[in-house]
Amino acid sequence: MSAGEDTKNDLLDLLLESNLSEIEAHGNTNSVGMSSEDVVDECKIFCFAGQDTTSSLLTWTMSLLVQYPDWQARAREEVVQLFVLRLYPPLPLLNRDVHEEIKLENMLLPAGGRSQWPAIHLHQDPELWGDDASEFKPERFAEGVSKATKSQVSFLPFGWGPRI
């Protein structure tokens, strides 16, 4: 990595260089630095757990496709991606600033406050999505997000709008 060799300086190069420096600084003892297994584990983290929202989406997608093998052939379609985001949104809470005092049913939200809404409840509300709201039905999105629900703001997997 040094002594005139060309380096790429990607995450793996930086990880290995840092690990080598740590080992050399401590006299090549076994008590410092990362093992080969540790390096492989770190690479897995870079690839699979680097973005919580993405890994959450992929995990639930795979889980549902295992349960419903007839949909595996259709997994390339955008409709499946949208449906998994509705059933298992990557953001657990949606935060909203309250700009003016408002009453929602029996709650009074003061101006200047902040409200939090559990996305999964919004995404699985039978009043918005129908009696089958918690069922795996990707065909629900066959005509687009706007026709899948009774409200334009019922699908907020990343905080606002269907694709943010």
Short mmCIF file of N, CA and C in Angstrom, two decimals:
data_model
loop_
_atom_site.label_atom_id
_atom_site.label_comp_id
_atom_site.label_asym_id
_atom_site.label_seq_id
_atom_site.Cartn_x
_atom_site.Cartn_y
_atom_site.Cartn_z
N MET A 1 0.81 -1.19 0.00
CA MET A 1 0.00 0.00 0.00
C MET A 1 0.85 1.26 0.00
N SER A 2 2.09 1.13 0.43
CA SER A 2 2.98 2.28 0.41
C SER A 2 4.20 1.91 -0.44
N ALA A 3 5.28 2.65 -0.30
CA ALA A 3 6.53 2.40 -1.03
C ALA A 3 6.33 2.47 -2.53
N GLY A 4 5.56 3.46 -2.98
CA GLY A 4 5.41 3.69 -4.41
C GLY A 4 4.33 2.89 -5.08
N GLU A 5 3.64 2.03 -4.36
CA GLU A 5 2.57 1.26 -4.98
C GLU A 5 1.33 2.13 -5.15
N ASP A 6 0.59 1.86 -6.20
CA ASP A 6 -0.64 2.59 -6.46
C ASP A 6 -1.71 2.15 -5.46
N THR A 7 -2.43 3.11 -4.89
CA THR A 7 -3.51 2.77 -3.96
C THR A 7 -4.82 3.28 -4.52
N LYS A 8 -5.88 2.62 -4.14
CA LYS A 8 -7.21 3.01 -4.59
C LYS A 8 -7.91 3.88 -3.56
N ASN A 9 -7.53 3.73 -2.29
CA ASN A 9 -8.12 4.49 -1.19
C ASN A 9 -9.64 4.32 -1.08
N ASP A 10 -10.13 3.10 -1.30
CA ASP A 10 -11.52 2.84 -1.02
C ASP A 10 -11.63 2.41 0.45
N LEU A 11 -12.83 2.09 0.91
CA LEU A 11 -13.01 1.75 2.32
C LEU A 11 -12.18 0.55 2.75
N LEU A 12 -12.10 -0.45 1.91
CA LEU A 12 -11.31 -1.64 2.26
C LEU A 12 -9.83 -1.29 2.36
N ASP A 13 -9.31 -0.51 1.41
CA ASP A 13 -7.91 -0.09 1.48
C ASP A 13 -7.63 0.68 2.77
N LEU A 14 -8.52 1.61 3.11
CA LEU A 14 -8.33 2.40 4.33
C LEU A 14 -8.39 1.53 5.58
N LEU A 15 -9.30 0.57 5.60
CA LEU A 15 -9.42 -0.35 6.73
C LEU A 15 -8.15 -1.17 6.89
N LEU A 16 -7.65 -1.73 5.80
CA LEU A 16 -6.45 -2.56 5.86
C LEU A 16 -5.22 -1.73 6.24
N GLU A 17 -5.11 -0.53 5.69
CA GLU A 17 -3.98 0.34 6.02
C GLU A 17 -3.99 0.71 7.50
N SER A 18 -5.17 1.05 8.02
CA SER A 18 -5.30 1.39 9.43
C SER A 18 -4.96 0.19 10.31
N ASN A 19 -5.44 -0.97 9.93
CA ASN A 19 -5.16 -2.20 10.68
C ASN A 19 -3.67 -2.50 10.68
N LEU A 20 -3.02 -2.38 9.53
CA LEU A 20 -1.58 -2.63 9.43
C LEU A 20 -0.80 -1.65 10.30
N SER A 21 -1.18 -0.38 10.28
CA SER A 21 -0.51 0.63 11.10
C SER A 21 -0.65 0.31 12.58
N GLU A 22 -1.83 -0.12 12.99
CA GLU A 22 -2.08 -0.49 14.39
C GLU A 22 -1.19 -1.66 14.81
N ILE A 23 -1.12 -2.67 13.96
CA ILE A 23 -0.30 -3.85 14.27
C ILE A 23 1.18 -3.47 14.35
N GLU A 24 1.65 -2.68 13.38
CA GLU A 24 3.06 -2.28 13.38
C GLU A 24 3.40 -1.40 14.57
N ALA A 25 2.49 -0.55 14.98
CA ALA A 25 2.73 0.36 16.11
C ALA A 25 2.86 -0.40 17.43
N HIS A 26 2.28 -1.59 17.49
CA HIS A 26 2.32 -2.36 18.73
C HIS A 26 3.22 -3.59 18.62
N GLY A 27 4.13 -3.59 17.68
CA GLY A 27 5.12 -4.65 17.60
C GLY A 27 4.58 -6.00 17.17
N ASN A 28 3.60 -6.00 16.29
CA ASN A 28 3.06 -7.25 15.73
C ASN A 28 2.55 -8.23 16.78
N THR A 29 2.03 -7.75 17.89
CA THR A 29 1.48 -8.66 18.90
C THR A 29 0.09 -9.12 18.47
N ASN A 30 -0.33 -10.25 18.96
CA ASN A 30 -1.64 -10.79 18.60
C ASN A 30 -2.79 -10.06 19.28
N SER A 31 -2.48 -9.21 20.24
CA SER A 31 -3.54 -8.56 21.02
C SER A 31 -4.07 -7.29 20.36
N VAL A 32 -3.50 -6.88 19.24
CA VAL A 32 -3.98 -5.66 18.57
C VAL A 32 -4.30 -5.97 17.12
N GLY A 33 -4.98 -5.05 16.51
CA GLY A 33 -5.32 -5.22 15.11
C GLY A 33 -6.51 -6.15 14.93
N MET A 34 -6.93 -6.27 13.70
CA MET A 34 -8.09 -7.09 13.37
C MET A 34 -7.63 -8.40 12.73
N SER A 35 -8.34 -9.46 13.06
CA SER A 35 -8.08 -10.74 12.41
C SER A 35 -8.68 -10.71 11.01
N SER A 36 -8.36 -11.69 10.22
CA SER A 36 -8.96 -11.79 8.87
C SER A 36 -10.48 -11.88 8.97
N GLU A 37 -10.95 -12.62 9.98
CA GLU A 37 -12.39 -12.74 10.18
C GLU A 37 -13.01 -11.38 10.52
N ASP A 38 -12.32 -10.59 11.35
CA ASP A 38 -12.81 -9.26 11.69
C ASP A 38 -12.90 -8.37 10.44
N VAL A 39 -11.90 -8.46 9.58
CA VAL A 39 -11.90 -7.66 8.35
C VAL A 39 -13.08 -8.07 7.47
N VAL A 40 -13.32 -9.36 7.34
CA VAL A 40 -14.46 -9.85 6.55
C VAL A 40 -15.77 -9.35 7.16
N ASP A 41 -15.88 -9.41 8.48
CA ASP A 41 -17.09 -8.91 9.15
C ASP A 41 -17.30 -7.42 8.89
N GLU A 42 -16.23 -6.65 8.94
CA GLU A 42 -16.34 -5.22 8.66
C GLU A 42 -16.80 -4.98 7.22
N CYS A 43 -16.29 -5.77 6.30
CA CYS A 43 -16.71 -5.65 4.90
C CYS A 43 -18.20 -5.94 4.76
N LYS A 44 -18.69 -6.92 5.50
CA LYS A 44 -20.12 -7.23 5.48
C LYS A 44 -20.92 -6.04 6.00
N ILE A 45 -20.42 -5.42 7.05
CA ILE A 45 -21.10 -4.24 7.59
C ILE A 45 -21.13 -3.13 6.55
N PHE A 46 -20.00 -2.90 5.86
CA PHE A 46 -19.97 -1.89 4.81
C PHE A 46 -21.06 -2.16 3.77
N CYS A 47 -21.21 -3.42 3.41
CA CYS A 47 -22.13 -3.79 2.33
C CYS A 47 -23.59 -3.86 2.78
N PHE A 48 -23.84 -4.45 3.95
CA PHE A 48 -25.21 -4.78 4.31
C PHE A 48 -25.83 -3.92 5.40
N ALA A 49 -25.05 -3.36 6.27
CA ALA A 49 -25.64 -2.62 7.40
C ALA A 49 -25.27 -1.16 7.39
N GLY A 50 -24.70 -0.70 6.30
CA GLY A 50 -24.26 0.69 6.23
C GLY A 50 -25.40 1.68 6.25
N GLN A 51 -26.52 1.30 5.73
CA GLN A 51 -27.68 2.18 5.69
C GLN A 51 -28.86 1.44 6.29
N ASP A 52 -29.31 1.88 7.45
CA ASP A 52 -30.39 1.18 8.15
C ASP A 52 -31.66 1.09 7.31
N THR A 53 -32.00 2.17 6.63
CA THR A 53 -33.25 2.13 5.86
C THR A 53 -33.17 1.13 4.72
N THR A 54 -32.04 1.08 4.05
CA THR A 54 -31.88 0.14 2.94
C THR A 54 -31.85 -1.30 3.43
N SER A 55 -31.11 -1.55 4.49
CA SER A 55 -31.03 -2.92 5.00
C SER A 55 -32.38 -3.39 5.53
N SER A 56 -33.14 -2.49 6.14
CA SER A 56 -34.47 -2.84 6.63
C SER A 56 -35.39 -3.21 5.46
N LEU A 57 -35.35 -2.42 4.41
CA LEU A 57 -36.16 -2.70 3.23
C LEU A 57 -35.79 -4.05 2.63
N LEU A 58 -34.50 -4.31 2.46
CA LEU A 58 -34.06 -5.57 1.86
C LEU A 58 -34.40 -6.78 2.73
N THR A 59 -34.27 -6.63 4.03
CA THR A 59 -34.58 -7.73 4.94
C THR A 59 -36.05 -8.12 4.84
N TRP A 60 -36.94 -7.16 4.91
CA TRP A 60 -38.36 -7.47 4.86
C TRP A 60 -38.79 -7.94 3.47
N THR A 61 -38.16 -7.42 2.44
CA THR A 61 -38.45 -7.89 1.08
C THR A 61 -38.15 -9.38 0.96
N MET A 62 -36.96 -9.76 1.41
CA MET A 62 -36.57 -11.17 1.33
C MET A 62 -37.48 -12.05 2.19
N SER A 63 -37.83 -11.57 3.36
CA SER A 63 -38.71 -12.34 4.25
C SER A 63 -40.06 -12.62 3.58
N LEU A 64 -40.64 -11.60 2.98
CA LEU A 64 -41.93 -11.78 2.34
C LEU A 64 -41.84 -12.65 1.08
N LEU A 65 -40.76 -12.51 0.33
CA LEU A 65 -40.61 -13.33 -0.87
C LEU A 65 -40.42 -14.81 -0.53
N VAL A 66 -39.81 -15.09 0.61
CA VAL A 66 -39.68 -16.48 1.04
C VAL A 66 -41.06 -17.04 1.41
N GLN A 67 -41.88 -16.22 2.05
CA GLN A 67 -43.22 -16.66 2.45
C GLN A 67 -44.17 -16.80 1.26
N TYR A 68 -43.91 -16.04 0.19
CA TYR A 68 -44.78 -16.02 -0.98
C TYR A 68 -43.95 -16.26 -2.25
N PRO A 69 -43.53 -17.52 -2.49
CA PRO A 69 -42.65 -17.81 -3.63
C PRO A 69 -43.26 -17.48 -4.99
N ASP A 70 -44.58 -17.48 -5.10
CA ASP A 70 -45.20 -17.15 -6.38
C ASP A 70 -44.89 -15.72 -6.82
N TRP A 71 -44.50 -14.87 -5.87
CA TRP A 71 -44.17 -13.48 -6.20
C TRP A 71 -42.69 -13.28 -6.53
N GLN A 72 -41.87 -14.29 -6.38
CA GLN A 72 -40.44 -14.12 -6.64
C GLN A 72 -40.17 -13.67 -8.08
N ALA A 73 -40.92 -14.19 -9.02
CA ALA A 73 -40.73 -13.82 -10.43
C ALA A 73 -41.08 -12.36 -10.68
N ARG A 74 -41.96 -11.81 -9.86
CA ARG A 74 -42.39 -10.42 -10.04
C ARG A 74 -41.58 -9.43 -9.20
N ALA A 75 -40.60 -9.93 -8.46
CA ALA A 75 -39.87 -9.08 -7.51
C ALA A 75 -39.16 -7.91 -8.17
N ARG A 76 -38.90 -8.00 -9.46
CA ARG A 76 -38.20 -6.91 -10.14
C ARG A 76 -39.10 -5.70 -10.35
N GLU A 77 -40.36 -5.90 -10.24
CA GLU A 77 -41.29 -4.80 -10.48
C GLU A 77 -41.31 -3.81 -9.32
N GLU A 78 -41.47 -2.57 -9.64
CA GLU A 78 -41.49 -1.53 -8.62
C GLU A 78 -42.61 -1.72 -7.60
N VAL A 79 -43.67 -2.37 -7.98
CA VAL A 79 -44.80 -2.52 -7.09
C VAL A 79 -44.43 -3.27 -5.81
N VAL A 80 -43.55 -4.27 -5.89
CA VAL A 80 -43.15 -5.02 -4.70
C VAL A 80 -42.36 -4.13 -3.76
N GLN A 81 -41.46 -3.33 -4.32
CA GLN A 81 -40.65 -2.44 -3.50
C GLN A 81 -41.55 -1.48 -2.72
N LEU A 82 -42.55 -0.95 -3.39
CA LEU A 82 -43.47 -0.03 -2.73
C LEU A 82 -44.24 -0.71 -1.62
N PHE A 83 -44.68 -1.93 -1.87
CA PHE A 83 -45.50 -2.61 -0.88
C PHE A 83 -44.72 -2.95 0.38
N VAL A 84 -43.50 -3.41 0.24
CA VAL A 84 -42.68 -3.72 1.42
C VAL A 84 -42.47 -2.45 2.24
N LEU A 85 -42.23 -1.33 1.58
CA LEU A 85 -42.07 -0.07 2.31
C LEU A 85 -43.33 0.30 3.08
N ARG A 86 -44.50 -0.06 2.57
CA ARG A 86 -45.74 0.24 3.27
C ARG A 86 -45.91 -0.66 4.49
N LEU A 87 -45.67 -1.95 4.33
CA LEU A 87 -45.85 -2.87 5.46
C LEU A 87 -44.80 -2.68 6.54
N TYR A 88 -43.56 -2.41 6.14
CA TYR A 88 -42.45 -2.31 7.09
C TYR A 88 -41.63 -1.07 6.78
N PRO A 89 -42.13 0.11 7.12
CA PRO A 89 -41.40 1.34 6.79
C PRO A 89 -40.06 1.41 7.51
N PRO A 90 -39.02 1.90 6.82
CA PRO A 90 -37.69 1.96 7.42
C PRO A 90 -37.57 3.00 8.54
N LEU A 91 -38.41 4.01 8.53
CA LEU A 91 -38.41 5.00 9.61
C LEU A 91 -39.54 4.65 10.58
N PRO A 92 -39.22 4.37 11.84
CA PRO A 92 -40.29 3.98 12.77
C PRO A 92 -41.22 5.13 13.12
N LEU A 93 -40.70 6.35 13.16
CA LEU A 93 -41.51 7.50 13.54
C LEU A 93 -41.39 8.61 12.50
N LEU A 94 -42.50 9.25 12.22
CA LEU A 94 -42.52 10.41 11.35
C LEU A 94 -42.64 11.64 12.23
N ASN A 95 -41.72 12.56 12.11
CA ASN A 95 -41.72 13.78 12.91
C ASN A 95 -42.33 14.92 12.11
N ARG A 96 -43.16 15.71 12.76
CA ARG A 96 -43.77 16.87 12.13
C ARG A 96 -43.75 18.03 13.11
N ASP A 97 -43.39 19.21 12.61
CA ASP A 97 -43.46 20.43 13.40
C ASP A 97 -44.89 20.95 13.36
N VAL A 98 -45.36 21.46 14.48
CA VAL A 98 -46.71 22.02 14.56
C VAL A 98 -46.56 23.53 14.43
N HIS A 99 -47.02 24.08 13.30
CA HIS A 99 -46.86 25.51 13.03
C HIS A 99 -47.94 26.36 13.68
N GLU A 100 -49.13 25.81 13.82
CA GLU A 100 -50.20 26.52 14.51
C GLU A 100 -51.00 25.51 15.32
N GLU A 101 -51.58 25.98 16.40
CA GLU A 101 -52.34 25.09 17.28
C GLU A 101 -53.42 24.36 16.48
N ILE A 102 -53.53 23.07 16.75
CA ILE A 102 -54.51 22.26 16.03
C ILE A 102 -55.06 21.19 16.96
N LYS A 103 -56.34 20.89 16.77
CA LYS A 103 -56.97 19.83 17.56
C LYS A 103 -57.20 18.63 16.65
N LEU A 104 -56.67 17.48 17.07
CA LEU A 104 -56.88 16.21 16.37
C LEU A 104 -57.67 15.30 17.30
N GLU A 105 -58.92 15.08 16.95
CA GLU A 105 -59.83 14.32 17.79
C GLU A 105 -59.80 14.89 19.21
N ASN A 106 -59.29 14.15 20.21
CA ASN A 106 -59.30 14.66 21.59
C ASN A 106 -57.94 15.20 22.01
N MET A 107 -57.02 15.41 21.06
CA MET A 107 -55.69 15.94 21.40
C MET A 107 -55.55 17.37 20.88
N LEU A 108 -54.93 18.21 21.71
CA LEU A 108 -54.61 19.57 21.30
C LEU A 108 -53.11 19.67 21.12
N LEU A 109 -52.67 19.99 19.90
CA LEU A 109 -51.25 20.14 19.62
C LEU A 109 -50.92 21.62 19.59
N PRO A 110 -50.05 22.09 20.51
CA PRO A 110 -49.74 23.51 20.57
C PRO A 110 -48.80 23.95 19.45
N ALA A 111 -48.94 25.18 19.03
CA ALA A 111 -48.04 25.75 18.01
C ALA A 111 -46.61 25.73 18.55
N GLY A 112 -45.66 25.46 17.67
CA GLY A 112 -44.26 25.42 18.07
C GLY A 112 -43.82 24.07 18.59
N GLY A 113 -44.74 23.14 18.73
CA GLY A 113 -44.40 21.81 19.22
C GLY A 113 -44.00 20.88 18.09
N ARG A 114 -43.81 19.65 18.45
CA ARG A 114 -43.44 18.63 17.46
C ARG A 114 -44.29 17.39 17.74
N SER A 115 -44.78 16.80 16.70
CA SER A 115 -45.54 15.56 16.85
C SER A 115 -44.78 14.41 16.20
N GLN A 116 -45.01 13.23 16.70
CA GLN A 116 -44.41 12.02 16.13
C GLN A 116 -45.53 11.03 15.84
N TRP A 117 -45.46 10.43 14.66
CA TRP A 117 -46.47 9.49 14.24
C TRP A 117 -45.80 8.17 13.86
N PRO A 118 -46.28 7.06 14.39
CA PRO A 118 -45.70 5.76 14.01
C PRO A 118 -46.09 5.42 12.57
N ALA A 119 -45.11 5.36 11.70
CA ALA A 119 -45.36 5.13 10.27
C ALA A 119 -46.09 3.83 10.02
N ILE A 120 -45.77 2.80 10.77
CA ILE A 120 -46.39 1.49 10.52
C ILE A 120 -47.90 1.55 10.76
N HIS A 121 -48.36 2.36 11.71
CA HIS A 121 -49.80 2.48 11.96
C HIS A 121 -50.48 3.21 10.80
N LEU A 122 -49.83 4.24 10.29
CA LEU A 122 -50.37 4.96 9.14
C LEU A 122 -50.42 4.04 7.92
N HIS A 123 -49.36 3.27 7.70
CA HIS A 123 -49.26 2.41 6.52
C HIS A 123 -50.15 1.17 6.58
N GLN A 124 -50.66 0.85 7.77
CA GLN A 124 -51.52 -0.34 7.89
C GLN A 124 -52.90 0.00 8.45
N ASP A 125 -53.29 1.25 8.32
CA ASP A 125 -54.58 1.71 8.82
C ASP A 125 -55.70 1.25 7.87
N PRO A 126 -56.62 0.41 8.35
CA PRO A 126 -57.71 -0.07 7.49
C PRO A 126 -58.59 1.05 6.94
N GLU A 127 -58.70 2.17 7.66
CA GLU A 127 -59.51 3.28 7.16
C GLU A 127 -58.89 3.89 5.91
N LEU A 128 -57.56 3.81 5.78
CA LEU A 128 -56.87 4.38 4.62
C LEU A 128 -56.62 3.35 3.53
N TRP A 129 -56.35 2.11 3.92
CA TRP A 129 -55.90 1.08 2.98
C TRP A 129 -56.92 -0.03 2.74
N GLY A 130 -58.00 -0.06 3.52
CA GLY A 130 -59.00 -1.12 3.37
C GLY A 130 -58.85 -2.18 4.44
N ASP A 131 -59.82 -3.08 4.51
CA ASP A 131 -59.83 -4.13 5.54
C ASP A 131 -58.64 -5.08 5.43
N ASP A 132 -58.04 -5.17 4.27
CA ASP A 132 -56.89 -6.06 4.07
C ASP A 132 -55.56 -5.31 4.19
N ALA A 133 -55.54 -4.24 4.96
CA ALA A 133 -54.37 -3.36 5.06
C ALA A 133 -53.09 -4.06 5.49
N SER A 134 -53.19 -5.08 6.32
CA SER A 134 -51.98 -5.76 6.80
C SER A 134 -51.59 -6.97 5.95
N GLU A 135 -52.32 -7.22 4.88
CA GLU A 135 -52.02 -8.37 4.02
C GLU A 135 -50.99 -8.02 2.95
N PHE A 136 -50.22 -9.00 2.57
CA PHE A 136 -49.23 -8.86 1.50
C PHE A 136 -49.95 -8.94 0.16
N LYS A 137 -50.24 -7.79 -0.43
CA LYS A 137 -50.95 -7.72 -1.71
C LYS A 137 -50.27 -6.68 -2.60
N PRO A 138 -49.16 -7.02 -3.22
CA PRO A 138 -48.47 -6.05 -4.07
C PRO A 138 -49.32 -5.49 -5.20
N GLU A 139 -50.31 -6.24 -5.65
CA GLU A 139 -51.16 -5.74 -6.73
C GLU A 139 -51.91 -4.47 -6.33
N ARG A 140 -51.92 -4.16 -5.04
CA ARG A 140 -52.54 -2.93 -4.56
C ARG A 140 -51.96 -1.70 -5.27
N PHE A 141 -50.67 -1.77 -5.63
CA PHE A 141 -50.00 -0.64 -6.27
C PHE A 141 -49.97 -0.75 -7.79
N ALA A 142 -50.74 -1.65 -8.37
CA ALA A 142 -50.70 -1.86 -9.82
C ALA A 142 -50.99 -0.59 -10.62
N GLU A 143 -51.82 0.29 -10.07
CA GLU A 143 -52.16 1.53 -10.76
C GLU A 143 -51.47 2.74 -10.14
N GLY A 144 -50.43 2.51 -9.35
CA GLY A 144 -49.69 3.61 -8.74
C GLY A 144 -50.09 3.86 -7.30
N VAL A 145 -49.25 4.62 -6.61
CA VAL A 145 -49.47 4.90 -5.19
C VAL A 145 -50.75 5.69 -4.97
N SER A 146 -51.02 6.67 -5.82
CA SER A 146 -52.16 7.55 -5.59
C SER A 146 -53.51 6.82 -5.63
N LYS A 147 -53.59 5.70 -6.34
CA LYS A 147 -54.85 4.95 -6.41
C LYS A 147 -54.89 3.78 -5.43
N ALA A 148 -53.82 3.57 -4.69
CA ALA A 148 -53.75 2.43 -3.78
C ALA A 148 -54.40 2.71 -2.43
N THR A 149 -54.63 3.97 -2.12
CA THR A 149 -55.13 4.36 -0.81
C THR A 149 -56.17 5.46 -0.94
N LYS A 150 -56.84 5.76 0.16
CA LYS A 150 -57.87 6.79 0.15
C LYS A 150 -57.31 8.19 0.36
N SER A 151 -56.02 8.30 0.67
CA SER A 151 -55.42 9.61 0.94
C SER A 151 -54.06 9.72 0.24
N GLN A 152 -53.78 10.88 -0.30
CA GLN A 152 -52.50 11.11 -0.98
C GLN A 152 -51.31 11.08 -0.03
N VAL A 153 -51.52 11.27 1.25
CA VAL A 153 -50.40 11.29 2.21
C VAL A 153 -50.45 10.10 3.16
N SER A 154 -50.84 8.95 2.65
CA SER A 154 -50.91 7.74 3.46
C SER A 154 -49.68 6.86 3.33
N PHE A 155 -48.81 7.18 2.39
CA PHE A 155 -47.63 6.37 2.12
C PHE A 155 -46.39 7.24 2.27
N LEU A 156 -45.73 7.14 3.43
CA LEU A 156 -44.59 8.00 3.75
C LEU A 156 -43.40 7.18 4.27
N PRO A 157 -42.86 6.25 3.51
CA PRO A 157 -41.82 5.36 4.03
C PRO A 157 -40.55 6.07 4.46
N PHE A 158 -40.22 7.18 3.83
CA PHE A 158 -38.99 7.89 4.18
C PHE A 158 -39.27 9.26 4.77
N GLY A 159 -40.48 9.50 5.21
CA GLY A 159 -40.79 10.74 5.90
C GLY A 159 -41.80 11.62 5.20
N TRP A 160 -41.79 11.69 3.89
CA TRP A 160 -42.78 12.50 3.18
C TRP A 160 -42.79 12.09 1.73
N GLY A 161 -43.95 11.96 1.16
CA GLY A 161 -44.06 11.61 -0.24
C GLY A 161 -43.67 10.17 -0.51
N PRO A 162 -44.05 9.65 -1.65
CA PRO A 162 -43.81 8.24 -1.92
C PRO A 162 -42.36 7.89 -2.22
N ARG A 163 -41.48 8.86 -2.51
CA ARG A 163 -40.13 8.50 -2.94
C ARG A 163 -39.01 9.30 -2.32
N ILE A 164 -39.23 9.94 -1.23
CA ILE A 164 -38.14 10.72 -0.64
C ILE A 164 -37.20 9.82 0.09
#
